[in-house]
């Protein structure tokens, strides 16, 4: 299996967990927080999607799906236009709400499709390309994509946990 195929498989697993966490829930459940400082399923999935969109678009030299496909307007969040959720306070996280799981999954699926297009065009040698020189050692594309996968899987797992808390005993 090629390295790019391993990465594609990992992003596919994120896709599956996100869909399992969101599908069939009402907006109130998606936006629910287990306590005032906790993140909702909506925030967790929106954030993991924004991070993937931001990082993959930057590495590819493409415009983010968030802006290019008008998801920023569809969500109409009371946040700065480039917000990804990094550094959000509990109040910021509470402001990330949706009218439907379809909106959340629509954006996620659009980003997933763009990520897959990017991965499909990569060679093994591309993974060694430096994408961020602000770190020592500089960050390669392979390391950046693994970082996105790790972050996304953590947040997808958290969303699945929150779903379990909200729906157990039903």
PDB file of C-alpha atoms in Angstrom:
ATOM      1  CA  UNK A   1       0.000   0.000   0.000  1.00  0.00           C
ATOM      2  CA  UNK A   2       1.348   3.440  -0.920  1.00  0.00           C
ATOM      3  CA  UNK A   3       1.664   6.195   1.681  1.00  0.00           C
ATOM      4  CA  UNK A   4      -0.963   8.255  -0.107  1.00  0.00           C
ATOM      5  CA  UNK A   5      -3.342   5.284   0.012  1.00  0.00           C
ATOM      6  CA  UNK A   6      -2.784   4.957   3.760  1.00  0.00           C
ATOM      7  CA  UNK A   7      -3.622   8.645   4.176  1.00  0.00           C
ATOM      8  CA  UNK A   8      -6.748   8.264   2.031  1.00  0.00           C
ATOM      9  CA  UNK A   9      -7.830   5.295   4.150  1.00  0.00           C
ATOM     10  CA  UNK A  10      -7.363   7.320   7.340  1.00  0.00           C
ATOM     11  CA  UNK A  11      -9.404  10.242   5.982  1.00  0.00           C
ATOM     12  CA  UNK A  12     -12.067   7.699   4.965  1.00  0.00           C
ATOM     13  CA  UNK A  13     -12.244   6.464   8.543  1.00  0.00           C
ATOM     14  CA  UNK A  14     -12.773  10.026   9.754  1.00  0.00           C
ATOM     15  CA  UNK A  15     -15.619  10.287   7.230  1.00  0.00           C
ATOM     16  CA  UNK A  16     -17.286   7.187   8.648  1.00  0.00           C
ATOM     17  CA  UNK A  17     -17.010   8.305  12.290  1.00  0.00           C
ATOM     18  CA  UNK A  18     -18.339  11.785  11.506  1.00  0.00           C
ATOM     19  CA  UNK A  19     -21.374  10.390   9.688  1.00  0.00           C
ATOM     20  CA  UNK A  20     -22.067   7.939  12.515  1.00  0.00           C
ATOM     21  CA  UNK A  21     -21.874  10.766  15.064  1.00  0.00           C
ATOM     22  CA  UNK A  22     -24.207  13.137  13.177  1.00  0.00           C
ATOM     23  CA  UNK A  23     -26.766  11.132  11.207  1.00  0.00           C
ATOM     24  CA  UNK A  24     -30.233  10.892  12.687  1.00  0.00           C
ATOM     25  CA  UNK A  25     -29.799  13.601  15.308  1.00  0.00           C
ATOM     26  CA  UNK A  26     -31.979  16.695  15.593  1.00  0.00           C
ATOM     27  CA  UNK A  27     -30.409  20.188  15.642  1.00  0.00           C
ATOM     28  CA  UNK A  28     -31.010  20.472  19.391  1.00  0.00           C
ATOM     29  CA  UNK A  29     -29.068  17.275  19.977  1.00  0.00           C
ATOM     30  CA  UNK A  30     -26.259  18.351  17.655  1.00  0.00           C
ATOM     31  CA  UNK A  31     -25.966  21.703  19.421  1.00  0.00           C
ATOM     32  CA  UNK A  32     -26.333  20.278  22.961  1.00  0.00           C
ATOM     33  CA  UNK A  33     -23.445  20.626  25.376  1.00  0.00           C
ATOM     34  CA  UNK A  34     -22.972  18.203  28.247  1.00  0.00           C
ATOM     35  CA  UNK A  35     -22.020  21.174  30.455  1.00  0.00           C
ATOM     36  CA  UNK A  36     -21.527  24.922  29.844  1.00  0.00           C
ATOM     37  CA  UNK A  37     -17.833  24.528  29.004  1.00  0.00           C
ATOM     38  CA  UNK A  38     -18.166  21.445  26.804  1.00  0.00           C
ATOM     39  CA  UNK A  39     -18.145  21.291  23.015  1.00  0.00           C
ATOM     40  CA  UNK A  40     -21.218  20.210  21.091  1.00  0.00           C
ATOM     41  CA  UNK A  41     -21.247  17.686  18.258  1.00  0.00           C
ATOM     42  CA  UNK A  42     -21.863  20.646  15.947  1.00  0.00           C
ATOM     43  CA  UNK A  43     -18.749  22.488  17.121  1.00  0.00           C
ATOM     44  CA  UNK A  44     -16.584  19.356  17.089  1.00  0.00           C
ATOM     45  CA  UNK A  45     -17.537  18.383  13.530  1.00  0.00           C
ATOM     46  CA  UNK A  46     -17.454  21.970  12.256  1.00  0.00           C
ATOM     47  CA  UNK A  47     -14.006  22.491  13.810  1.00  0.00           C
ATOM     48  CA  UNK A  48     -12.474  19.263  12.522  1.00  0.00           C
ATOM     49  CA  UNK A  49     -13.841  20.090   9.084  1.00  0.00           C
ATOM     50  CA  UNK A  50     -12.547  23.667   9.188  1.00  0.00           C
ATOM     51  CA  UNK A  51      -9.067  22.456  10.203  1.00  0.00           C
ATOM     52  CA  UNK A  52      -8.998  19.884   7.397  1.00  0.00           C
ATOM     53  CA  UNK A  53     -10.280  22.462   4.905  1.00  0.00           C
ATOM     54  CA  UNK A  54      -7.755  25.097   6.020  1.00  0.00           C
ATOM     55  CA  UNK A  55      -4.713  22.823   6.115  1.00  0.00           C
ATOM     56  CA  UNK A  56      -5.381  20.838   2.943  1.00  0.00           C
ATOM     57  CA  UNK A  57      -6.299  23.942   0.929  1.00  0.00           C
ATOM     58  CA  UNK A  58      -3.114  25.653   2.111  1.00  0.00           C
ATOM     59  CA  UNK A  59      -0.959  22.644   1.197  1.00  0.00           C
ATOM     60  CA  UNK A  60      -2.657  22.313  -2.207  1.00  0.00           C
ATOM     61  CA  UNK A  61      -2.601  26.025  -2.986  1.00  0.00           C
ATOM     62  CA  UNK A  62      -6.388  25.980  -3.362  1.00  0.00           C
ATOM     63  CA  UNK A  63      -9.121  28.175  -1.956  1.00  0.00           C
ATOM     64  CA  UNK A  64     -10.870  26.738   1.083  1.00  0.00           C
ATOM     65  CA  UNK A  65     -14.181  24.999   0.404  1.00  0.00           C
ATOM     66  CA  UNK A  66     -15.612  27.131   3.250  1.00  0.00           C
ATOM     67  CA  UNK A  67     -15.304  30.264   1.114  1.00  0.00           C
ATOM     68  CA  UNK A  68     -15.210  28.889  -2.436  1.00  0.00           C
ATOM     69  CA  UNK A  69     -18.497  26.998  -2.141  1.00  0.00           C
ATOM     70  CA  UNK A  70     -20.315  29.488   0.086  1.00  0.00           C
ATOM     71  CA  UNK A  71     -20.446  27.378   3.235  1.00  0.00           C
ATOM     72  CA  UNK A  72     -19.439  30.427   5.265  1.00  0.00           C
ATOM     73  CA  UNK A  73     -22.644  32.141   4.097  1.00  0.00           C
ATOM     74  CA  UNK A  74     -24.812  29.064   4.639  1.00  0.00           C
ATOM     75  CA  UNK A  75     -23.604  28.652   8.208  1.00  0.00           C
ATOM     76  CA  UNK A  76     -23.752  32.430   8.869  1.00  0.00           C
ATOM     77  CA  UNK A  77     -21.837  32.116  12.117  1.00  0.00           C
ATOM     78  CA  UNK A  78     -21.180  35.177  14.293  1.00  0.00           C
ATOM     79  CA  UNK A  79     -17.421  34.567  14.042  1.00  0.00           C
ATOM     80  CA  UNK A  80     -14.532  36.064  12.052  1.00  0.00           C
ATOM     81  CA  UNK A  81     -14.595  34.800   8.417  1.00  0.00           C
ATOM     82  CA  UNK A  82     -11.393  32.746   8.720  1.00  0.00           C
ATOM     83  CA  UNK A  83     -12.233  31.158  12.064  1.00  0.00           C
ATOM     84  CA  UNK A  84     -11.420  27.464  12.356  1.00  0.00           C
ATOM     85  CA  UNK A  85     -12.219  27.034  16.030  1.00  0.00           C
ATOM     86  CA  UNK A  86      -8.603  27.189  17.144  1.00  0.00           C
ATOM     87  CA  UNK A  87      -8.483  29.199  20.362  1.00  0.00           C
ATOM     88  CA  UNK A  88     -12.258  29.338  20.736  1.00  0.00           C
ATOM     89  CA  UNK A  89     -13.668  30.123  24.138  1.00  0.00           C
ATOM     90  CA  UNK A  90     -16.714  28.283  25.476  1.00  0.00           C
ATOM     91  CA  UNK A  91     -18.801  31.257  24.330  1.00  0.00           C
ATOM     92  CA  UNK A  92     -17.359  31.042  20.788  1.00  0.00           C
ATOM     93  CA  UNK A  93     -18.014  27.298  20.672  1.00  0.00           C
ATOM     94  CA  UNK A  94     -21.612  27.832  21.817  1.00  0.00           C
ATOM     95  CA  UNK A  95     -22.143  30.194  18.865  1.00  0.00           C
ATOM     96  CA  UNK A  96     -21.502  27.391  16.375  1.00  0.00           C
ATOM     97  CA  UNK A  97     -25.011  26.044  15.784  1.00  0.00           C
ATOM     98  CA  UNK A  98     -26.831  24.439  12.856  1.00  0.00           C
ATOM     99  CA  UNK A  99     -30.384  24.166  11.626  1.00  0.00           C
ATOM    100  CA  UNK A 100     -29.767  20.602  10.421  1.00  0.00           C
ATOM    101  CA  UNK A 101     -27.279  17.790  10.383  1.00  0.00           C
ATOM    102  CA  UNK A 102     -27.470  18.021   6.602  1.00  0.00           C
ATOM    103  CA  UNK A 103     -25.720  21.382   6.667  1.00  0.00           C
ATOM    104  CA  UNK A 104     -22.938  20.032   8.854  1.00  0.00           C
ATOM    105  CA  UNK A 105     -22.488  16.866   6.775  1.00  0.00           C
ATOM    106  CA  UNK A 106     -22.774  18.789   3.501  1.00  0.00           C
ATOM    107  CA  UNK A 107     -19.788  20.918   4.402  1.00  0.00           C
ATOM    108  CA  UNK A 108     -17.864  17.950   5.779  1.00  0.00           C
ATOM    109  CA  UNK A 109     -18.525  15.883   2.639  1.00  0.00           C
ATOM    110  CA  UNK A 110     -17.450  18.751   0.363  1.00  0.00           C
ATOM    111  CA  UNK A 111     -14.159  19.080   2.270  1.00  0.00           C
ATOM    112  CA  UNK A 112     -13.688  15.311   2.288  1.00  0.00           C
ATOM    113  CA  UNK A 113     -14.146  15.247  -1.500  1.00  0.00           C
ATOM    114  CA  UNK A 114     -11.564  18.019  -1.948  1.00  0.00           C
ATOM    115  CA  UNK A 115      -9.134  16.201   0.353  1.00  0.00           C
ATOM    116  CA  UNK A 116      -9.564  13.005  -1.676  1.00  0.00           C
ATOM    117  CA  UNK A 117      -8.938  14.906  -4.941  1.00  0.00           C
ATOM    118  CA  UNK A 118      -5.763  16.321  -3.449  1.00  0.00           C
ATOM    119  CA  UNK A 119      -4.570  12.936  -2.193  1.00  0.00           C
ATOM    120  CA  UNK A 120      -5.353  11.271  -5.522  1.00  0.00           C
ATOM    121  CA  UNK A 121      -2.958  13.673  -7.235  1.00  0.00           C
ATOM    122  CA  UNK A 122      -0.039  13.094  -4.859  1.00  0.00           C
ATOM    123  CA  UNK A 123       3.004  10.913  -5.293  1.00  0.00           C
ATOM    124  CA  UNK A 124       5.075   9.460  -2.473  1.00  0.00           C
ATOM    125  CA  UNK A 125       7.759  12.081  -3.159  1.00  0.00           C
ATOM    126  CA  UNK A 126       5.217  14.880  -2.626  1.00  0.00           C
ATOM    127  CA  UNK A 127       4.896  13.870   1.022  1.00  0.00           C
ATOM    128  CA  UNK A 128       8.478  15.060   1.648  1.00  0.00           C
ATOM    129  CA  UNK A 129       7.727  18.599   0.425  1.00  0.00           C
ATOM    130  CA  UNK A 130       8.141  21.212   3.167  1.00  0.00           C
ATOM    131  CA  UNK A 131       4.878  23.083   3.736  1.00  0.00           C
ATOM    132  CA  UNK A 132       5.733  25.069   6.872  1.00  0.00           C
ATOM    133  CA  UNK A 133       9.186  26.408   7.674  1.00  0.00           C
ATOM    134  CA  UNK A 134       8.122  28.093  10.933  1.00  0.00           C
ATOM    135  CA  UNK A 135       8.962  24.906  12.849  1.00  0.00           C
ATOM    136  CA  UNK A 136      12.248  23.164  13.597  1.00  0.00           C
ATOM    137  CA  UNK A 137      12.403  20.810  11.880  1.00  0.00           C
ATOM    138  CA  UNK A 138      10.262  22.214   9.067  1.00  0.00           C
ATOM    139  CA  UNK A 139       6.898  20.487   8.562  1.00  0.00           C
ATOM    140  CA  UNK A 140       6.549  18.231   5.525  1.00  0.00           C
ATOM    141  CA  UNK A 141       3.298  17.607   3.699  1.00  0.00           C
ATOM    142  CA  UNK A 142       3.232  14.060   5.063  1.00  0.00           C
ATOM    143  CA  UNK A 143       3.612  15.281   8.640  1.00  0.00           C
ATOM    144  CA  UNK A 144       0.943  17.968   8.124  1.00  0.00           C
ATOM    145  CA  UNK A 145      -1.566  15.443   6.782  1.00  0.00           C
ATOM    146  CA  UNK A 146      -0.880  13.029   9.648  1.00  0.00           C
ATOM    147  CA  UNK A 147      -1.390  15.939  12.058  1.00  0.00           C
ATOM    148  CA  UNK A 148      -4.761  16.739  10.463  1.00  0.00           C
ATOM    149  CA  UNK A 149      -5.770  13.077  10.664  1.00  0.00           C
ATOM    150  CA  UNK A 150      -4.801  12.867  14.341  1.00  0.00           C
ATOM    151  CA  UNK A 151      -6.700  16.043  15.233  1.00  0.00           C
ATOM    152  CA  UNK A 152      -9.752  15.065  13.181  1.00  0.00           C
ATOM    153  CA  UNK A 153      -9.934  11.560  14.649  1.00  0.00           C
ATOM    154  CA  UNK A 154      -9.747  12.932  18.184  1.00  0.00           C
ATOM    155  CA  UNK A 155     -12.602  15.355  17.551  1.00  0.00           C
ATOM    156  CA  UNK A 156     -14.665  12.780  15.646  1.00  0.00           C
ATOM    157  CA  UNK A 157     -14.262  10.399  18.589  1.00  0.00           C
ATOM    158  CA  UNK A 158     -15.331  13.150  20.970  1.00  0.00           C
ATOM    159  CA  UNK A 159     -18.430  13.774  18.825  1.00  0.00           C
ATOM    160  CA  UNK A 160     -19.228  10.044  18.916  1.00  0.00           C
ATOM    161  CA  UNK A 161     -18.852  10.097  22.708  1.00  0.00           C
ATOM    162  CA  UNK A 162     -21.181  13.091  23.056  1.00  0.00           C
ATOM    163  CA  UNK A 163     -23.722  11.318  20.833  1.00  0.00           C
ATOM    164  CA  UNK A 164     -23.557   8.310  23.145  1.00  0.00           C
ATOM    165  CA  UNK A 165     -24.129  10.467  26.231  1.00  0.00           C
ATOM    166  CA  UNK A 166     -27.080  12.212  24.586  1.00  0.00           C
ATOM    167  CA  UNK A 167     -28.764   9.092  23.219  1.00  0.00           C
ATOM    168  CA  UNK A 168     -28.063   6.372  25.794  1.00  0.00           C
ATOM    169  CA  UNK A 169     -31.096   4.882  27.378  1.00  0.00           C
ATOM    170  CA  UNK A 170     -33.331   5.752  24.442  1.00  0.00           C
TER     171      UNK A 170
END
